[in-house]
Amino acid sequence: MSLSALCLRCGLCCDGNLFSHVALRPDEVASARHHGLDVEALVGGAPALRQCCTALSQRRCTLYAARPEGCRAYGCRLFKELAAGRVSLEDALAVVDRAHALLSALNEGLPPDTDARSSPVMERARFADLSEDGLSPETRALRERTEVLLDEHFHGGPRRFAHAPGEPE
């Protein structure tokens, strides 16, 4: 019960803030399209679901019973910590709430989303930071804090999106 309570409160694995696509097996493509999911071809032609998943509604999967294997198999670091009893449900939910609060605050510091299809906050923040105007120092710091929290509790480790000073590009 506590594992489902965590997932029902979270939705980050489906909203595009953790990753941009979920791999599909070739035999899942027809079903995914039948359910109205946004299927794209990755580099090399492999099929994948674009995130934010169109089946996500108020942090819940509307196609939970019919979700693809990639979705069924995924468990974020926080989920695994809760399942192993290394973190309490109360503490795990507090982390989820903190992640959503940071994403909401970050969204407020970004230019308006002009895409026809809503873009995830982290994607917009990364692109805005690379734009000519960049992000304000405060918004950049908030983006970095949000990245750290997502990496620590959901991805399972840090990712790098830019070269560190002094590194070759």
Coordinates of C-alpha atoms in Angstrom, one line a residue:
M1 CA 0.0 0.0 0.0
S2 CA 2.7 2.5 0.9
L3 CA 4.5 2.0 -2.5
S4 CA 1.3 2.8 -4.4
A5 CA 0.7 5.8 -2.1
L6 CA 4.2 7.1 -3.1
C7 CA 3.6 6.7 -6.8
L8 CA 0.1 8.2 -6.7
R9 CA 1.5 11.3 -5.0
C10 CA 4.5 11.6 -7.3
G11 CA 4.1 11.1 -11.1
L12 CA 7.6 12.4 -11.8
C13 CA 8.6 9.3 -13.8
C14 CA 5.8 10.2 -16.3
D15 CA 5.8 14.0 -16.4
G16 CA 9.0 14.5 -18.3
N17 CA 11.1 16.0 -15.5
L18 CA 13.2 12.8 -15.0
F19 CA 13.6 11.7 -18.6
S20 CA 12.4 12.6 -22.1
H21 CA 11.4 9.1 -23.3
V22 CA 10.5 5.6 -22.2
A23 CA 11.6 2.8 -24.5
L24 CA 9.0 0.6 -26.1
R25 CA 9.3 -2.9 -27.4
P26 CA 8.3 -3.2 -31.0
D27 CA 5.3 -5.3 -30.1
E28 CA 4.0 -2.5 -27.8
V29 CA 3.8 0.2 -30.4
A30 CA 0.3 -0.6 -31.8
S31 CA -1.2 -0.8 -28.3
A32 CA 0.5 2.4 -27.2
R33 CA -0.9 4.2 -30.3
H34 CA -4.3 2.6 -29.8
H35 CA -4.3 4.1 -26.3
G36 CA -3.4 7.5 -27.7
L37 CA 0.2 7.6 -26.4
D38 CA 2.7 9.8 -28.2
V39 CA 5.1 7.2 -29.8
E40 CA 8.3 8.5 -31.4
A41 CA 11.3 7.0 -33.1
L42 CA 14.6 7.5 -31.3
V43 CA 17.9 7.8 -33.1
G44 CA 18.4 4.5 -34.8
G45 CA 14.6 4.0 -35.1
A46 CA 13.8 2.4 -31.7
P47 CA 10.3 3.2 -30.6
A48 CA 9.7 5.2 -27.4
L49 CA 7.0 7.1 -25.5
R50 CA 7.6 10.8 -25.4
Q51 CA 7.3 12.3 -21.9
C52 CA 5.2 14.0 -20.5
C53 CA 3.1 11.0 -21.1
T54 CA -0.3 11.8 -22.5
A55 CA -1.8 9.1 -20.1
L56 CA -0.8 11.1 -17.1
S57 CA -3.6 12.9 -15.4
Q58 CA -3.1 14.6 -12.0
R59 CA 0.0 12.6 -11.4
R60 CA -1.8 9.3 -12.1
C61 CA -1.5 6.9 -15.0
T62 CA -4.9 6.6 -16.7
L63 CA -3.7 3.4 -18.5
Y64 CA -2.0 1.8 -15.5
A65 CA -3.2 -1.8 -16.3
A66 CA -2.2 -1.4 -20.0
R67 CA 1.1 0.5 -19.4
P68 CA 4.2 -0.7 -21.4
E69 CA 6.9 -2.9 -19.9
G70 CA 9.3 0.0 -19.5
C71 CA 6.8 1.7 -17.3
R72 CA 6.1 -1.5 -15.3
A73 CA 9.8 -2.2 -14.7
Y74 CA 10.8 1.3 -13.6
G75 CA 11.3 2.1 -10.0
C76 CA 13.0 5.3 -8.9
R77 CA 15.6 5.4 -6.2
L78 CA 13.1 6.6 -3.7
F79 CA 10.7 3.8 -4.5
K80 CA 13.4 1.3 -4.0
E81 CA 14.5 2.8 -0.7
L82 CA 10.9 2.7 0.5
A83 CA 10.4 -0.9 -0.7
A84 CA 13.6 -1.9 1.2
G85 CA 12.4 -0.2 4.4
R86 CA 15.4 2.2 4.4
V87 CA 13.0 5.2 4.3
S88 CA 9.6 5.7 5.8
L89 CA 6.5 6.5 3.8
E90 CA 6.3 9.9 5.6
D91 CA 9.8 10.8 4.7
A92 CA 9.4 9.5 1.1
L93 CA 6.2 11.6 0.6
A94 CA 8.1 14.6 2.0
V95 CA 10.8 14.2 -0.6
V96 CA 8.1 14.0 -3.3
D97 CA 6.4 17.1 -2.0
R98 CA 9.8 18.9 -1.9
A99 CA 10.5 18.0 -5.5
H100 CA 7.1 19.3 -6.7
A101 CA 7.6 22.5 -4.7
L102 CA 11.0 23.1 -6.3
L103 CA 9.6 22.4 -9.8
S104 CA 6.7 24.8 -9.1
A105 CA 9.0 27.5 -7.9
L106 CA 11.3 26.9 -10.9
N107 CA 8.4 27.1 -13.3
E108 CA 7.5 30.5 -11.9
G109 CA 11.0 31.8 -12.8
L110 CA 10.9 30.6 -16.4
P111 CA 9.6 32.4 -19.5
P112 CA 6.1 31.2 -20.4
D113 CA 5.8 27.9 -22.2
T114 CA 5.0 28.6 -25.9
D115 CA 5.0 25.1 -27.2
A116 CA 1.7 23.7 -28.4
R117 CA 2.3 20.7 -26.2
S118 CA 3.3 21.6 -22.7
S119 CA 7.0 21.0 -22.0
P120 CA 8.4 19.7 -18.7
V121 CA 9.7 22.3 -16.3
M122 CA 13.2 20.8 -16.2
E123 CA 13.4 20.7 -20.0
R124 CA 12.3 24.3 -20.3
A125 CA 14.8 25.3 -17.6
R126 CA 17.7 23.6 -19.3
F127 CA 17.0 25.2 -22.6
A128 CA 16.4 28.6 -21.1
D129 CA 19.7 28.3 -19.3
L130 CA 21.4 27.7 -22.7
S131 CA 19.6 30.5 -24.4
E132 CA 21.2 33.8 -25.2
D133 CA 19.5 35.5 -22.2
G134 CA 20.1 32.5 -19.9
L135 CA 18.6 32.3 -16.5
S136 CA 18.9 34.8 -13.7
P137 CA 21.4 33.7 -11.0
E138 CA 18.5 32.9 -8.6
T139 CA 16.7 30.8 -11.2
R140 CA 19.9 29.0 -12.2
A141 CA 20.6 28.2 -8.5
L142 CA 17.0 26.9 -8.2
R143 CA 17.4 24.7 -11.3
E144 CA 20.6 23.3 -9.9
R145 CA 19.0 22.5 -6.5
T146 CA 16.2 20.8 -8.3
E147 CA 18.5 18.8 -10.4
V148 CA 20.4 17.6 -7.3
L149 CA 17.2 16.6 -5.6
L150 CA 15.9 14.7 -8.6
D151 CA 19.3 13.0 -9.2
E152 CA 19.6 12.0 -5.5
H153 CA 16.2 10.6 -5.0
F154 CA 14.7 9.7 -8.3
H155 CA 17.5 9.0 -10.9
G156 CA 19.9 7.4 -8.5
G157 CA 22.9 9.4 -9.5
P158 CA 24.1 12.7 -10.9
R159 CA 23.9 13.4 -14.6
R160 CA 25.9 16.1 -16.4
F161 CA 24.4 18.4 -19.0
A162 CA 27.3 20.8 -19.5
H163 CA 31.0 20.7 -19.4
A164 CA 32.7 21.8 -16.2
P165 CA 34.9 24.8 -16.4
G166 CA 38.2 23.9 -17.9
E167 CA 37.0 20.7 -19.5
P168 CA 37.2 20.3 -23.3
E169 CA 33.9 20.7 -25.1

